[in-house]
Coordinates of C-alpha atoms in Angstrom, one line a residue:
M740 CA 97.7 42.6 10.8
A741 CA 99.8 45.5 12.1
L742 CA 97.5 47.8 10.7
A743 CA 94.5 45.9 12.1
R744 CA 96.0 46.0 15.7
R745 CA 96.4 49.8 15.4
H746 CA 92.7 50.4 14.1
A747 CA 91.6 48.1 17.1
A748 CA 93.7 50.0 19.4
A749 CA 92.0 53.5 18.1
R750 CA 88.6 52.5 17.6
P751 CA 88.0 49.5 20.3
Q752 CA 84.4 50.3 20.3
A753 CA 84.0 49.4 16.7
L754 CA 85.2 45.9 17.1
G755 CA 82.4 44.3 19.1
F756 CA 80.9 43.4 15.7
L757 CA 83.1 42.6 12.8
H758 CA 81.6 42.3 9.2
V759 CA 83.1 39.6 6.9
D760 CA 82.5 39.3 3.5
G761 CA 84.2 38.5 -0.1
H762 CA 85.1 41.0 -2.8
A763 CA 85.7 39.8 -6.2
R764 CA 88.4 41.8 -7.8
V765 CA 87.5 41.4 -11.6
C766 CA 90.9 40.7 -13.7
Y767 CA 90.8 42.2 -17.1
G768 CA 93.3 41.1 -19.8
T769 CA 94.5 37.8 -21.6
R770 CA 95.9 36.1 -18.4
D771 CA 94.2 32.7 -17.6
V772 CA 92.9 33.6 -14.2
Q773 CA 90.3 31.3 -12.3
K774 CA 86.8 32.4 -12.9
T775 CA 84.5 33.4 -10.0
H776 CA 81.1 34.5 -9.9
V777 CA 81.1 38.2 -9.6
A778 CA 77.7 39.5 -7.8
R779 CA 77.6 42.8 -9.1
L780 CA 78.0 41.5 -12.6
K781 CA 76.0 38.5 -12.3
F782 CA 78.1 36.2 -14.1
P783 CA 81.4 34.5 -13.6
A784 CA 84.5 36.4 -14.9
P785 CA 88.2 35.8 -14.2
A786 CA 88.6 37.2 -10.6
T787 CA 90.8 37.3 -7.5
M788 CA 88.7 36.7 -4.2
E789 CA 89.4 39.0 -1.5
T790 CA 88.2 38.6 2.2
W791 CA 87.5 41.7 3.8
V792 CA 87.0 42.3 7.7
T793 CA 85.3 45.6 8.4
G794 CA 84.4 47.4 12.0
A795 CA 80.7 48.1 13.2
G796 CA 80.6 51.3 11.1
G797 CA 82.0 49.9 7.9
D798 CA 85.6 51.0 8.5
P799 CA 88.1 48.5 6.7
V800 CA 90.1 46.3 9.5
F801 CA 92.3 44.0 7.4
M802 CA 91.9 41.9 4.3
V803 CA 93.4 38.8 3.0
I804 CA 93.5 37.2 -0.5
A805 CA 91.3 34.2 -0.3
E806 CA 92.1 30.6 -1.7
P807 CA 90.7 30.1 -5.0
S808 CA 87.4 28.2 -5.0
D809 CA 87.2 28.5 -1.3
S810 CA 84.0 29.6 0.2
L811 CA 83.0 32.3 2.6
A812 CA 82.5 29.7 5.4
G813 CA 85.9 28.3 4.7
E814 CA 87.6 31.7 4.8
L815 CA 85.7 32.4 8.1
R816 CA 87.0 29.2 9.7
R817 CA 90.5 30.2 8.4
L818 CA 90.1 33.8 10.1
L819 CA 88.7 32.9 13.4
P820 CA 92.3 33.0 15.2
Q821 CA 93.2 36.2 13.3
L822 CA 89.8 37.8 14.4
R823 CA 90.4 36.6 18.2
Q824 CA 93.9 38.0 17.9
I825 CA 92.6 41.5 17.1
A826 CA 89.8 41.8 19.2
G827 CA 91.8 40.5 22.3
Q828 CA 91.5 37.5 24.3
G829 CA 89.1 39.0 26.8
R830 CA 86.8 40.9 24.6
R831 CA 83.6 39.4 22.9
V832 CA 83.3 39.6 19.3
T833 CA 80.5 38.9 17.0
V834 CA 81.2 37.9 13.4
C835 CA 78.3 39.2 11.1
F836 CA 78.3 37.5 7.4
D837 CA 75.7 36.7 4.8
R838 CA 74.2 33.6 3.5
G839 CA 77.6 32.6 1.7
G840 CA 79.1 31.6 5.2
W841 CA 76.0 29.4 6.0
S842 CA 77.2 26.3 7.7
P843 CA 76.1 24.8 10.8
A844 CA 79.5 23.2 11.6
L845 CA 81.1 26.6 11.3
F846 CA 78.5 28.2 13.7
A847 CA 79.4 25.5 16.1
D848 CA 83.2 26.4 15.8
I849 CA 82.5 30.0 16.1
T850 CA 80.4 29.6 19.4
A851 CA 82.9 27.1 20.6
A852 CA 85.8 29.7 20.1
G853 CA 83.9 32.2 22.4
S854 CA 82.8 34.3 19.7
G855 CA 79.2 35.4 18.4
L856 CA 77.8 34.8 15.1
L857 CA 75.1 37.1 13.1
T858 CA 73.8 36.0 9.9
W859 CA 70.6 35.2 7.6
R860 CA 69.2 31.9 7.4
K861 CA 69.6 29.8 4.3
G862 CA 67.3 27.8 2.3
P863 CA 63.4 27.3 2.6
A864 CA 62.1 27.9 6.3
P865 CA 58.3 27.7 7.6
D866 CA 56.6 31.0 8.3
L867 CA 55.5 31.9 11.8
P868 CA 52.1 32.6 12.7
A869 CA 51.1 36.1 12.3
G870 CA 50.4 35.9 16.3
Q871 CA 53.9 35.7 17.0
F872 CA 55.0 39.2 15.4
T873 CA 55.4 42.3 17.5
T874 CA 56.3 45.9 16.3
I875 CA 59.5 47.0 17.7
T876 CA 61.4 50.2 17.7
C877 CA 65.1 50.3 17.7
A878 CA 67.8 53.2 17.7
D879 CA 70.8 52.9 16.0
D880 CA 74.4 54.0 16.7
R881 CA 73.4 57.5 15.3
G882 CA 70.3 58.1 17.3
R883 CA 68.0 57.3 14.3
E884 CA 64.9 55.0 15.3
H885 CA 63.9 52.1 13.1
E886 CA 60.7 50.2 13.2
Y887 CA 60.3 46.5 12.8
D888 CA 57.8 43.9 12.6
L889 CA 59.6 41.0 14.4
A890 CA 59.2 37.4 16.0
D891 CA 61.9 36.1 18.3
T892 CA 62.2 32.2 18.4
T893 CA 64.8 29.4 18.7
I894 CA 65.9 26.9 16.4
T895 CA 68.1 23.8 16.3
L896 CA 70.5 23.0 13.2
G897 CA 71.8 19.4 12.8
I898 CA 75.5 19.1 11.4
G899 CA 75.8 16.6 8.7
D900 CA 79.3 16.8 7.6
G901 CA 82.7 17.2 9.1
P902 CA 84.2 16.5 12.3
R903 CA 81.0 17.4 14.3
K904 CA 78.7 15.4 12.0
G905 CA 75.8 14.2 13.9
Q906 CA 75.9 17.2 16.4
A907 CA 73.5 19.9 16.7
V908 CA 73.6 23.7 17.2
S909 CA 70.9 25.7 18.7
L910 CA 70.5 29.4 17.7
R911 CA 68.3 32.3 18.1
Q912 CA 66.1 33.3 15.3
V913 CA 64.6 36.7 14.9
T914 CA 62.1 36.9 11.9
R915 CA 61.4 40.0 10.3
R916 CA 58.0 40.4 8.2
V917 CA 58.1 42.8 5.5
P918 CA 55.7 43.6 2.5
A919 CA 56.2 41.3 -0.6
R920 CA 56.7 42.9 -4.0
G921 CA 53.4 41.2 -5.4
G922 CA 51.2 42.0 -2.4
G923 CA 51.1 40.4 1.1
T924 CA 54.0 39.9 3.2
R925 CA 57.1 37.7 3.3
Q926 CA 59.4 36.6 6.1
I927 CA 63.2 37.0 6.3
H928 CA 64.9 35.0 9.1
A929 CA 68.1 36.0 10.9
L930 CA 70.3 33.8 13.3
T931 CA 72.4 34.6 16.1
S932 CA 74.0 33.1 19.1
R933 CA 73.6 36.4 21.0
T934 CA 70.9 36.4 23.5
D935 CA 71.7 39.5 25.4
L936 CA 70.6 41.7 22.3
T937 CA 67.2 42.9 21.7
A938 CA 65.2 41.6 18.7
G939 CA 65.5 45.0 16.8
E940 CA 69.3 45.6 17.5
V941 CA 69.8 41.8 16.1
C942 CA 67.9 43.2 13.0
W943 CA 69.6 46.6 12.8
R944 CA 73.0 45.1 13.3
L945 CA 72.4 42.5 10.3
T946 CA 71.2 45.0 8.0
S947 CA 74.2 47.3 8.8
R948 CA 76.2 44.7 7.3
W949 CA 75.6 46.9 4.0
R950 CA 78.1 49.5 5.2
E951 CA 80.8 47.0 4.1
E952 CA 79.3 46.8 0.4
N953 CA 79.1 50.7 0.6
Y954 CA 82.8 50.8 1.2
F955 CA 83.3 48.4 -1.5
R956 CA 81.4 50.6 -4.0
Y957 CA 83.3 53.7 -2.6
A958 CA 86.6 52.6 -2.8
R959 CA 86.2 51.5 -6.2
T960 CA 85.0 54.8 -7.4
H961 CA 87.5 56.9 -5.3
F962 CA 90.2 54.9 -4.0
A963 CA 90.6 52.5 -7.3
L964 CA 90.0 49.4 -5.2
D965 CA 90.2 47.1 -8.1
A966 CA 93.4 48.5 -10.0
L967 CA 95.8 46.3 -11.4
D968 CA 98.7 47.4 -9.0
S969 CA 101.4 45.0 -10.2
H970 CA 101.6 43.1 -13.4
A971 CA 103.3 40.4 -11.8
A972 CA 101.9 36.8 -11.8
T973 CA 103.0 33.3 -10.4
P974 CA 102.0 29.9 -11.5
D975 CA 98.8 28.4 -10.0
D976 CA 99.4 25.2 -7.9
P977 CA 99.0 22.4 -10.5
A978 CA 98.2 20.1 -7.7
R979 CA 95.3 22.1 -6.4
L980 CA 92.0 20.3 -6.7
V981 CA 89.3 22.4 -8.6
P982 CA 85.7 21.4 -9.4
N983 CA 85.7 18.9 -12.4
P984 CA 83.7 20.3 -15.5
A985 CA 83.1 16.8 -16.7
K986 CA 80.9 16.1 -13.7
K987 CA 78.6 18.9 -14.5
T988 CA 78.1 17.7 -17.8
A989 CA 77.6 13.9 -16.7
A990 CA 75.0 15.3 -14.2
A991 CA 73.2 17.2 -16.8
Q992 CA 73.1 13.9 -18.8
A993 CA 71.7 12.1 -16.0
R994 CA 68.9 14.8 -15.4
H995 CA 68.0 14.4 -19.1
A996 CA 67.6 10.8 -19.0
E997 CA 65.5 11.2 -15.9
I998 CA 63.3 13.4 -18.0
L999 CA 63.0 11.1 -20.7
A1000 CA 62.4 7.9 -18.3
A1001 CA 59.6 10.2 -16.8
A1002 CA 58.2 11.0 -20.2
A1003 CA 58.2 7.2 -21.1
E1004 CA 56.6 6.3 -18.1
A1005 CA 53.7 9.0 -18.6
Q1006 CA 53.3 7.8 -22.3
R1007 CA 52.8 4.4 -21.0
D1008 CA 50.2 5.3 -18.5
A1009 CA 48.4 7.2 -21.1
S1010 CA 48.3 4.5 -23.6
L1011 CA 47.2 1.9 -20.9
A1012 CA 44.4 4.4 -19.5
A1013 CA 43.1 4.5 -23.2
L1014 CA 43.3 0.9 -23.4
R1015 CA 41.4 0.4 -20.2
N1016 CA 38.8 2.9 -21.3
P1017 CA 38.1 2.4 -24.8
A1018 CA 35.6 4.4 -27.1
P1019 CA 32.0 3.4 -27.1
G1020 CA 31.7 0.3 -29.4
Q1021 CA 35.5 -0.6 -29.0
P1022 CA 36.1 -3.9 -27.1
A1023 CA 38.3 -3.4 -24.0
L1024 CA 41.1 -6.0 -24.7
I1025 CA 44.3 -5.8 -23.2
T1026 CA 46.8 -8.7 -23.9
N1027 CA 50.3 -9.5 -22.3
Q1028 CA 52.0 -8.7 -25.9
M1029 CA 50.3 -5.2 -25.6
I1030 CA 51.4 -4.6 -22.0
N1031 CA 55.2 -5.8 -23.2
A1032 CA 55.2 -3.6 -26.1
L1033 CA 54.0 -0.5 -23.7
D1034 CA 56.9 -1.5 -21.0
A1035 CA 59.5 -2.0 -23.7
P1036 CA 60.2 1.9 -24.1
V1037 CA 59.8 2.5 -20.2
E1038 CA 62.4 -0.4 -19.4
A1039 CA 64.8 0.7 -22.3
A1040 CA 64.8 4.4 -20.7
A1041 CA 65.2 3.1 -17.2
R1042 CA 68.3 1.2 -18.5
E1043 CA 69.5 4.4 -20.1
L1044 CA 68.8 6.4 -16.8
Q1045 CA 70.7 4.0 -14.6
A1046 CA 73.6 4.0 -17.1
A1047 CA 73.8 7.8 -17.1
Q1048 CA 73.6 8.0 -13.2
D1049 CA 76.3 5.2 -12.9
A1050 CA 78.4 7.1 -15.3
A1051 CA 77.9 10.4 -13.5
A1052 CA 78.8 8.7 -10.1
A1053 CA 82.1 7.4 -11.7
V1054 CA 83.2 11.0 -12.7
P1055 CA 85.1 12.3 -9.7
A1056 CA 83.8 15.7 -8.2
R1057 CA 87.3 17.3 -8.3
I1058 CA 90.5 17.0 -10.1
R1059 CA 93.9 18.4 -10.3
L1060 CA 94.1 21.8 -11.8
A1061 CA 96.9 20.5 -14.2
E1062 CA 94.2 18.4 -15.8
I1063 CA 92.3 21.0 -17.1
A1064 CA 94.2 24.5 -16.8
P1065 CA 97.9 24.1 -16.7
D1066 CA 98.7 27.8 -17.8
M1067 CA 96.6 29.1 -15.1
V1068 CA 98.2 31.9 -13.0
R1069 CA 97.5 33.7 -9.7
L1070 CA 98.1 37.7 -9.8
D1071 CA 100.7 38.9 -7.3
A1072 CA 99.2 39.3 -3.8
E1073 CA 102.0 41.2 -1.9
V1074 CA 101.8 44.4 -3.8
K1075 CA 97.9 44.3 -3.8
Q1076 CA 98.2 43.9 0.0
I1077 CA 100.4 46.7 0.5
T1078 CA 98.2 49.1 -1.6
H1079 CA 95.3 48.0 0.0
A1080 CA 96.8 48.9 3.4
I1081 CA 97.4 52.3 2.2
R1082 CA 93.9 52.5 0.8
M1083 CA 92.4 51.3 4.0
A1084 CA 94.6 54.1 6.1
A1085 CA 93.5 56.6 3.8
Y1086 CA 89.7 55.7 3.7
N1087 CA 89.5 55.4 7.6
A1088 CA 91.3 58.8 8.0
E1089 CA 88.8 60.4 5.5
T1090 CA 85.9 58.5 7.4
A1091 CA 87.0 59.9 10.7
L1092 CA 87.1 63.5 9.4
A1093 CA 83.7 63.0 7.9
R1094 CA 82.0 61.9 11.1
A1095 CA 83.9 64.8 12.8
L1096 CA 81.6 67.3 10.7
D1097 CA 78.6 65.9 12.3
G1098 CA 77.2 69.1 14.0
H1099 CA 79.3 71.4 12.0
C1100 CA 77.4 70.8 8.6
A1101 CA 73.8 70.8 8.1
R1102 CA 74.0 68.4 5.3
A1103 CA 76.7 66.3 6.5
G1104 CA 74.7 63.1 6.0
D1105 CA 74.7 63.8 2.3
E1106 CA 77.9 65.4 1.4
A1107 CA 80.6 65.1 4.2
Y1108 CA 82.8 62.7 2.2
A1109 CA 82.6 65.2 -0.9
L1110 CA 83.4 67.9 1.4
I1111 CA 86.3 66.3 3.0
R1112 CA 87.7 65.1 -0.5
E1113 CA 87.4 68.6 -1.4
A1114 CA 89.4 70.0 1.6
L1115 CA 92.1 67.3 1.1
T1116 CA 92.9 68.7 -2.3
V1117 CA 92.4 72.3 -1.7
S1118 CA 95.3 74.4 -2.0
G1119 CA 97.0 76.6 1.1
D1120 CA 100.1 77.4 3.1
I1121 CA 102.4 75.7 5.5
I1122 CA 103.7 78.3 7.9
P1123 CA 106.3 77.0 10.5
G1124 CA 106.5 79.0 13.8
P1125 CA 107.9 78.8 17.1
G1126 CA 106.8 75.4 18.5
Q1127 CA 103.8 75.1 16.2
L1128 CA 103.2 74.3 12.5
L1129 CA 100.4 76.4 10.9
I1130 CA 98.2 74.9 8.0
R1131 CA 96.4 77.6 6.5
L1132 CA 93.8 76.4 3.9
D1133 CA 92.2 78.4 1.0
P1134 CA 88.4 78.6 1.4
L1135 CA 86.1 76.0 -0.3
T1136 CA 83.6 76.3 -3.1
A1137 CA 80.6 77.2 -0.9
P1138 CA 80.2 79.5 2.2
R1139 CA 78.7 76.6 4.2
R1140 CA 81.4 74.4 3.1
T1141 CA 84.0 76.9 4.1
Q1142 CA 82.3 77.3 7.7
A1143 CA 82.2 73.6 8.1
L1144 CA 86.0 73.1 7.3
A1145 CA 86.8 76.2 9.7
A1146 CA 84.9 74.3 12.5
L1147 CA 86.7 71.0 11.6
C1148 CA 90.0 73.1 11.6
D1149 CA 89.5 74.0 15.2
Q1150 CA 88.5 70.8 16.4
L1151 CA 91.8 69.2 14.9
T1152 CA 93.6 72.1 16.5
Q1153 CA 92.3 71.3 19.9
A1154 CA 93.9 67.6 19.4
Q1155 CA 97.2 69.4 20.0
A1156 CA 98.8 66.7 17.7
C1157 CA 102.6 66.8 16.6
Y1158 CA 103.9 67.0 13.0
P1159 CA 105.4 63.2 12.7
G1160 CA 109.4 63.5 13.7
T1161 CA 109.3 67.0 15.1
D1162 CA 107.8 68.7 18.5
L1163 CA 106.0 71.2 16.2
V1164 CA 102.2 71.4 17.4
L1165 CA 99.7 71.4 14.2
R1166 CA 97.4 74.3 14.1
Y1167 CA 94.7 74.6 11.3
E1168 CA 92.7 77.4 10.0
V1169 CA 90.9 78.7 6.9
K1170 CA 91.8 81.9 5.1
S1171 CA 89.0 84.4 5.2
R1172 CA 87.3 84.9 2.0
P1173 CA 88.1 88.4 0.3
S1174 CA 85.6 91.0 0.2
P1175 CA 84.0 91.8 -3.1
A1176 CA 85.7 95.1 -4.5

C-alpha cells in the first residue's frame, strides 16, 4: 500500500481508471495446493490467485493474495476501501474489470461508494436494431484514432441475492457491432455508470484493459512474475468452506436421470402414436392394459428422477476443507508480496523510461522496452566530480539506439536528480563511438 500511495502521488493522472483482474500463479511441485482454473492453460491446475490493480496505462499499482475459491466480484468488494484510500476521498475513480466480476449487487455497491464502473455484460442479451448504431471516432491517450460502430442505451438489472435483494441498478450500455467470424455481425455490450464519457471513450477505455494482460505476459517473461520466490508453506484453514465434489457428482446423476426420463416419455409417445395410427388392415385397438404397460417405464423413470433430484438437493454445496483435503497448504505470501513490490517498481521505472523515448526513437512503439533493457545492462563508467556524479554509458548495439539513448540521457540530466543520500547531481551521457581505423 505504501508503494501504491507513492505511485499515486507520482502519477495522479493515471488513477482515474483502475483496472482490476485476477492472475493465476501456477504452482509446480508435489505440494497439495488448491486447483484453480488457469485461463492461459485452459484447464484447472494447482495455483495461487493474485488480484492485481493497475493504472490507466497498465502500470501496476498494488496486488493482494486472493482468498482461495473467491470470485473476482468478491475480491472487488473487499478492495473497494483500499481503492478509495489510494485515489483519495475527493477524487473520482472508475473501476474497470472483465466478466469475472459480474454482479448487479457489486455494481450497486460500487456506485453507492461514489466510484464508477466499467465492465462487459455477461450472459445472453438481446441484439439492438441496426438503426441505433452510429460510426464514432475516438482518440486514445496517445492521439491515435479508433473507429467504432456503437449504440448508446440504458438498461436496468435486478439484484437477486444479498442484502440488496429485490433492488435494481440502472447502468448505461454501450453496444459495439463487429464482424462475426462466420459472416454477418455480432454485438458486444459494455456497461458503465459513467454518463459523462463519450460512447467512443467508453469502448476504448474498456478495450485498454488488455494493457493489464500485457503486463502479466511481459512480467512473466522478463521479471519472473510466477517464480517460486519462497519454498515456505503454511497449512490451509481446515474449517474453510470449499465446493463439495459430491455435489457435482449428484447433479450429474440427476441430469442423467432426467435424460432417461425424457427418453422414456418419447418412447411412450412414439408407441402411442403407432397404436393410434395402425398400418392399413390392422385394427386400431388400444386397451387400458396396453396404456398401463406403456406408462410403467415412464413412471419408473420419473421415480428414479425424483430420487436423484432429492439426493442431489440433500448433498451440501460446500463442506469443510478438512473433510476432503486435510493436507492442503498455502504458499508463503509475505515473501511473494515483497518480491512483487520490487518487480512492480522495476517495471514502472522501465515503463517511464520507455515512454520517455517517444520523439527520440522512430521505432519506439516497437522496440522501446528492448532498448531500455539493453541500456539498463550496458557497461559504463561512474565518475564522481565536484557537486555531480557522471554516469557515462557505452554505445548500444545499433547507432539509432545509441542516438535515442543519448537523447534520453539529456532528458534525465535536465531533471537535476540527486544520487540518494548525497547532494551529488546525476548527469548522464553516452560515450562517443570510436572512429574506424
